């Protein structure tokens, strides 16, 4: 057990010994050495009396009490403050299907962030299967020990079915962060981008590039929030009702979007559009961005290479955001999921409702406050107000939506 967490600024260890790995000269590798999380006790056992309380015979009384009243698990175990983070490693960051073992560092990072920013404990679990039924059954069997489930880096369209089936079978929140975490932060940023450009959401025509997990969730959230009009493009064309090659998910999108009846390519749809939201690997030509409406808003969120280079977008767009930390307006899920689960766990919620997600987005946007500017439409991930504001808003929304048990 280490005495204290590692710090990114304290990596100047002696790496010149005969057993040194050449990768240790890359600061990323020593930062991750030994993993980024650990399990620590919350009580100490230093004598027989402590042992008899922590384990046998004292612990039997706790188990008997929980057997008689399962709700007591939230008071007398870690369940009230611990979530399970689950992946199969099929859609990791910008790396794709790299498998469960290679996904573990990312899941550790997720666990670190939810603890660091939300005070929530998390256990990463990387499953060596891509079978939807096996994933659902495995998580259901593990769920009794956790207050919530976070699904991470599971490829579409399987991720939609897995989340839905798990939420149907469990009485704790199930949340696919690649979908909903991204959507929450995008909505928060768009609320402020509309405000700084003197418009309301209902005034905006949006084009989304990408009909995967994030694109579908962003669509759902923007429609829920009252967006003016919205079209989604996949790698082939605008998702429209006249296409015969749509999956069930995309066919549903076609029925709920594109009131303007657009067809053709993404580039064609962007002419005169107010907002571009990119959650795909495709690139958008400079002249297409310039053809958007005056005061355009560009969220180019592909990592590490945005669909539009932010320096280029800023030539004509009023507000530009990316997923990168080296440019202003970073759309980062860490603004959402720590506070979201802090609030959901405090409310002992049975699920994450649309109202809870909207409350989270509005809370993030409010943190910006009077400091709102074109290069500041979302707060910093290190702003300590964010998780606290999101938590309070989500907890209140859980109670208003009737899914709170505390």
XYZ file of C-alpha atoms in Angstrom:
406
model
C 0.000 0.000 0.000
C 1.313 3.408 -0.886
C 1.293 6.149 1.715
C -0.111 8.814 -0.585
C -1.330 9.164 -4.166
C 1.152 9.832 -6.926
C 1.249 13.317 -8.380
C 1.837 14.142 -12.035
C 4.418 16.692 -10.913
C 6.401 14.210 -8.850
C 7.636 11.791 -11.477
C 11.294 12.756 -11.540
C 12.412 9.473 -9.993
C 15.770 7.891 -10.819
C 15.026 5.950 -13.978
C 18.613 5.204 -14.922
C 19.124 1.905 -13.083
C 19.858 -1.352 -14.862
C 16.245 -2.565 -14.462
C 14.681 0.629 -15.819
C 12.165 0.189 -18.627
C 12.791 2.584 -21.569
C 9.108 3.501 -21.381
C 9.734 4.966 -17.933
C 11.273 7.991 -19.665
C 7.816 8.726 -21.064
C 6.061 10.483 -18.126
C 2.802 8.648 -18.867
C 4.196 5.227 -17.968
C 5.555 5.928 -14.462
C 2.334 7.789 -13.634
C 0.381 4.581 -14.313
C 2.894 2.156 -12.776
C 1.180 -0.200 -10.339
C -2.251 1.089 -11.368
C -4.042 4.281 -10.352
C -6.428 3.053 -7.658
C -6.421 0.796 -4.615
C -8.794 -0.430 -1.902
C -8.254 0.988 1.591
C -10.045 0.185 4.854
C -12.342 2.723 6.470
C -11.793 1.229 9.937
C -8.693 -0.203 11.601
C -8.315 -3.587 13.285
C -5.583 -3.364 15.918
C -6.692 -5.821 18.618
C -9.024 -8.723 19.349
C -11.896 -6.422 20.177
C -11.614 -4.728 16.790
C -11.357 -8.077 15.039
C -14.515 -9.322 16.710
C -16.372 -6.201 15.548
C -15.071 -6.144 11.975
C -15.437 -9.864 11.404
C -16.667 -12.795 13.422
C -18.682 -12.821 15.622
C -19.865 -9.184 15.373
C -20.336 -9.068 11.605
C -22.954 -11.834 11.836
C -25.363 -9.401 13.509
C -24.982 -7.010 10.558
C -25.621 -9.810 8.060
C -28.695 -10.970 9.975
C -30.056 -7.445 10.047
C -29.561 -6.998 6.282
C -31.156 -10.386 5.593
C -34.218 -9.170 7.482
C -34.176 -5.683 5.905
C -32.121 -5.413 2.688
C -32.309 -1.597 2.755
C -29.892 -1.657 5.693
C -27.127 -2.582 3.219
C -27.070 1.094 2.271
C -26.195 2.018 5.878
C -23.893 -0.790 6.941
C -21.934 -1.674 3.763
C -20.147 0.200 0.990
C -23.198 -0.108 -1.325
C -24.366 3.467 -0.644
C -21.169 4.968 -2.028
C -19.809 2.447 -4.528
C -20.458 1.866 -8.217
C -19.334 -0.824 -10.639
C -17.699 0.354 -13.872
C -18.161 -2.251 -16.611
C -16.583 -2.579 -20.048
C -15.892 -5.209 -22.660
C -13.165 -3.105 -24.249
C -14.857 -2.834 -27.639
C -14.980 0.964 -28.031
C -12.162 2.434 -25.962
C -11.457 6.151 -26.375
C -10.165 6.628 -29.924
C -8.593 3.169 -29.895
C -11.575 1.006 -30.779
C -11.808 -2.695 -29.929
C -8.641 -3.282 -27.896
C -10.074 -5.892 -25.549
C -10.783 -6.013 -21.812
C -7.196 -6.126 -20.533
C -6.029 -3.104 -22.517
C -9.188 -1.295 -21.408
C -8.289 -1.667 -17.723
C -6.116 1.487 -17.500
C -9.025 3.525 -18.837
C -11.454 1.981 -16.337
C -8.980 2.684 -13.545
C -8.869 6.286 -14.738
C -12.658 6.482 -14.634
C -12.627 5.090 -11.110
C -10.000 7.627 -10.072
C -11.970 10.558 -11.484
C -15.310 9.672 -9.917
C -13.569 9.370 -6.546
C -11.477 12.503 -6.975
C -14.311 14.745 -8.129
C -17.426 13.129 -6.650
C -16.203 11.222 -3.611
C -17.717 8.029 -5.049
C -15.847 4.727 -4.810
C -15.713 2.645 -7.979
C -14.581 -0.839 -8.945
C -13.486 -1.375 -12.577
C -14.617 -4.641 -14.130
C -13.368 -5.683 -17.579
C -15.403 -8.553 -18.995
C -13.871 -11.065 -21.396
C -16.948 -11.428 -23.567
C -18.709 -9.479 -26.296
C -21.921 -11.456 -25.978
C -24.804 -9.191 -24.961
C -26.605 -11.870 -22.940
C -23.432 -12.789 -21.058
C -22.660 -9.162 -20.223
C -26.184 -8.510 -18.960
C -26.307 -11.692 -16.885
C -22.843 -11.104 -15.407
C -23.613 -7.559 -14.331
C -26.983 -8.557 -12.875
C -25.280 -11.217 -10.764
C -22.671 -8.736 -9.490
C -25.054 -5.824 -8.940
C -26.244 -6.534 -5.354
C -22.999 -5.150 -3.928
C -23.199 -1.795 -5.717
C -25.315 1.359 -5.614
C -25.035 1.968 -9.356
C -23.614 0.660 -12.626
C -21.577 2.688 -15.122
C -21.195 1.167 -18.581
C -18.113 2.343 -20.426
C -16.568 1.856 -23.856
C -19.059 -0.743 -25.121
C -19.611 -0.506 -28.870
C -22.872 0.532 -30.515
C -25.483 -0.677 -31.142
C -24.977 -3.318 -28.411
C -24.561 -0.617 -25.773
C -28.179 0.525 -26.200
C -29.629 -2.929 -25.601
C -27.275 -3.701 -22.725
C -28.174 -0.497 -20.884
C -31.914 -0.942 -21.410
C -31.951 -4.574 -20.330
C -29.846 -3.936 -17.258
C -32.010 -1.028 -16.131
C -35.120 -3.163 -16.602
C -33.671 -5.853 -14.337
C -31.973 -3.750 -11.661
C -33.236 -1.294 -9.053
C -30.086 0.868 -9.105
C -29.038 3.436 -11.725
C -27.469 2.090 -14.925
C -25.676 4.771 -16.905
C -23.734 4.459 -20.156
C -21.369 7.400 -19.829
C -20.252 7.471 -23.458
C -23.858 8.262 -24.312
C -25.310 10.309 -21.523
C -22.247 11.900 -19.949
C -21.273 13.350 -23.307
C -24.836 14.493 -23.971
C -25.130 16.244 -20.606
C -21.973 18.288 -21.114
C -22.853 19.101 -24.726
C -26.237 20.441 -23.628
C -24.616 22.469 -20.828
C -22.202 24.034 -23.303
C -24.904 24.655 -25.901
C -27.157 26.381 -23.363
C -24.369 28.857 -22.684
C -23.269 29.120 -26.316
C -26.812 30.069 -27.263
C -26.903 32.604 -24.440
C -23.594 34.226 -25.361
C -24.751 34.573 -28.975
C -28.121 36.007 -27.976
C -30.322 33.067 -28.922
C -32.483 30.386 -27.314
C -32.260 26.659 -27.994
C -35.547 26.884 -29.859
C -33.896 29.267 -32.341
C -31.172 26.844 -33.366
C -30.871 24.427 -36.269
C -28.364 21.731 -35.332
C -26.498 19.174 -37.423
C -24.868 16.244 -35.616
C -22.146 14.206 -37.286
C -22.250 10.696 -35.862
C -25.164 8.344 -35.196
C -23.420 6.118 -32.673
C -23.848 6.051 -28.904
C -22.922 9.687 -28.287
C -24.789 11.032 -31.305
C -28.018 9.283 -30.357
C -27.820 10.416 -26.728
C -27.049 14.021 -27.689
C -30.022 13.953 -30.038
C -32.293 12.681 -27.274
C -31.119 15.337 -24.815
C -31.398 18.235 -27.251
C -34.903 17.180 -28.257
C -35.847 16.908 -24.578
C -34.435 20.389 -23.978
C -36.470 21.949 -26.815
C -34.012 22.416 -29.661
C -35.400 24.169 -32.752
C -34.545 21.551 -35.375
C -31.953 18.832 -35.576
C -30.561 16.535 -38.258
C -28.177 13.644 -37.742
C -25.674 12.382 -40.292
C -23.926 9.024 -40.297
C -20.976 8.083 -42.502
C -23.230 7.856 -45.558
C -25.692 10.750 -45.446
C -28.320 12.549 -43.403
C -30.456 10.093 -41.431
C -33.833 10.548 -43.118
C -37.019 8.558 -43.466
C -36.451 7.959 -47.204
C -33.318 5.860 -46.592
C -33.653 2.077 -46.799
C -30.355 1.183 -45.141
C -31.117 2.323 -41.582
C -30.736 0.213 -38.450
C -33.635 0.201 -35.999
C -31.906 2.866 -33.897
C -31.342 5.127 -36.897
C -34.856 4.546 -38.208
C -36.153 5.772 -34.868
C -33.892 8.832 -35.161
C -35.295 9.554 -38.597
C -38.835 9.637 -37.197
C -37.904 12.092 -34.426
C -35.520 14.467 -36.205
C -34.982 16.415 -39.426
C -38.220 18.365 -39.526
C -36.731 20.378 -42.399
C -36.678 17.210 -44.505
C -32.977 17.461 -45.390
C -31.274 14.741 -47.403
C -27.876 14.286 -48.925
C -24.507 14.758 -47.271
C -23.429 16.248 -43.973
C -21.721 19.082 -45.825
C -24.934 19.987 -47.624
C -26.889 20.003 -44.366
C -24.402 22.344 -42.724
C -25.084 25.168 -45.182
C -26.935 27.777 -43.132
C -26.937 25.639 -39.972
C -26.515 27.341 -36.604
C -24.755 24.501 -34.805
C -22.383 21.686 -35.750
C -21.787 18.912 -33.213
C -19.178 16.366 -34.256
C -18.944 13.000 -32.500
C -17.387 11.040 -35.346
C -14.012 10.620 -36.965
C -14.993 12.443 -40.149
C -13.495 15.735 -41.239
C -15.424 18.849 -42.268
C -13.849 21.107 -44.931
C -13.055 24.698 -43.986
C -15.359 26.164 -46.632
C -18.303 24.170 -45.270
C -17.815 25.677 -41.817
C -17.678 29.116 -43.414
C -21.039 28.404 -45.085
C -22.829 27.975 -41.760
C -25.126 30.728 -40.454
C -23.680 33.904 -38.935
C -22.820 33.428 -35.256
C -22.323 29.702 -35.810
C -21.509 27.325 -32.951
C -19.026 24.524 -33.634
C -18.505 21.628 -31.228
C -15.850 19.456 -32.910
C -15.467 16.701 -30.334
C -13.518 13.931 -32.060
C -10.294 13.056 -30.243
C -7.449 13.536 -30.725
C -8.209 15.168 -34.083
C -11.364 17.354 -34.112
C -13.554 17.256 -37.202
C -12.664 20.926 -37.690
C -9.444 22.402 -36.390
C -10.455 24.934 -33.730
C -8.184 27.634 -35.133
C -9.912 27.277 -38.499
C -13.405 27.172 -36.985
C -12.789 30.355 -35.020
C -12.304 32.320 -38.245
C -16.069 32.256 -38.855
C -17.755 30.610 -35.842
C -18.755 32.594 -32.747
C -18.209 29.724 -30.288
C -15.909 26.739 -30.712
C -15.550 23.745 -28.383
C -13.528 20.544 -28.601
C -12.861 17.470 -26.499
C -9.252 18.513 -25.972
C -7.744 20.108 -22.890
C -5.351 22.352 -24.852
C -8.125 24.552 -26.278
C -10.867 26.573 -24.548
C -14.310 25.048 -23.952
C -13.349 21.433 -23.362
C -16.380 19.119 -23.496
C -15.300 16.554 -20.908
C -17.525 13.920 -19.293
C -15.818 14.448 -15.962
C -17.946 17.573 -15.637
C -21.004 15.310 -15.436
C -20.615 11.787 -14.111
C -19.001 12.397 -10.677
C -21.675 14.844 -9.534
C -24.420 12.886 -11.278
C -23.644 9.713 -9.342
C -22.984 11.614 -6.134
C -26.527 12.995 -6.366
C -28.059 9.700 -7.505
C -26.437 7.778 -4.652
C -27.381 10.403 -2.071
C -30.994 10.139 -3.256
C -30.656 6.346 -3.369
C -32.174 6.595 -6.838
C -33.426 3.551 -8.701
C -32.513 4.969 -12.112
C -31.197 8.050 -13.938
C -34.182 9.855 -15.438
C -34.213 12.378 -18.312
C -35.065 14.999 -15.706
C -31.939 14.154 -13.709
C -29.782 14.486 -16.833
C -31.353 17.812 -17.744
C -30.812 19.020 -14.178
C -27.144 18.033 -14.414
C -26.692 19.946 -17.687
C -28.382 23.056 -16.329
C -26.274 22.916 -13.166
C -23.043 22.735 -15.164
C -24.114 25.676 -17.293
C -25.007 27.752 -14.213
C -21.518 27.396 -12.753
C -20.184 29.585 -15.585
C -22.452 32.387 -14.381
C -21.500 35.965 -15.164
C -18.091 34.882 -16.474
C -19.770 33.653 -19.649
C -17.777 34.419 -22.795
C -17.295 32.826 -26.227
C -14.199 31.036 -24.938
C -15.836 30.085 -21.620
C -19.158 28.304 -22.095
C -18.307 25.353 -19.833
C -16.449 25.472 -16.511
C -13.071 23.900 -15.915
C -13.058 20.278 -14.854
C -11.062 21.461 -11.835
C -13.740 23.903 -10.702
C -14.774 22.427 -7.358
C -18.239 23.945 -7.639
C -19.230 21.703 -10.529
C -19.671 18.325 -8.816
C -21.366 19.936 -5.820
C -23.863 21.861 -7.973
C -24.568 18.856 -10.191
C -25.038 16.600 -7.168
C -27.575 18.904 -5.540
C -29.510 19.378 -8.770
C -29.591 15.653 -9.569
C -30.658 14.685 -6.055
C -33.530 17.200 -6.189
C -34.549 15.975 -9.659
C -34.540 12.347 -8.478
C -36.996 13.276 -5.746
C -39.150 15.313 -8.144
C -39.212 12.398 -10.615
C -40.224 9.896 -7.914
C -37.158 7.630 -8.173
C -35.509 8.547 -4.830
C -35.590 6.215 -1.850
C -33.808 8.499 0.619
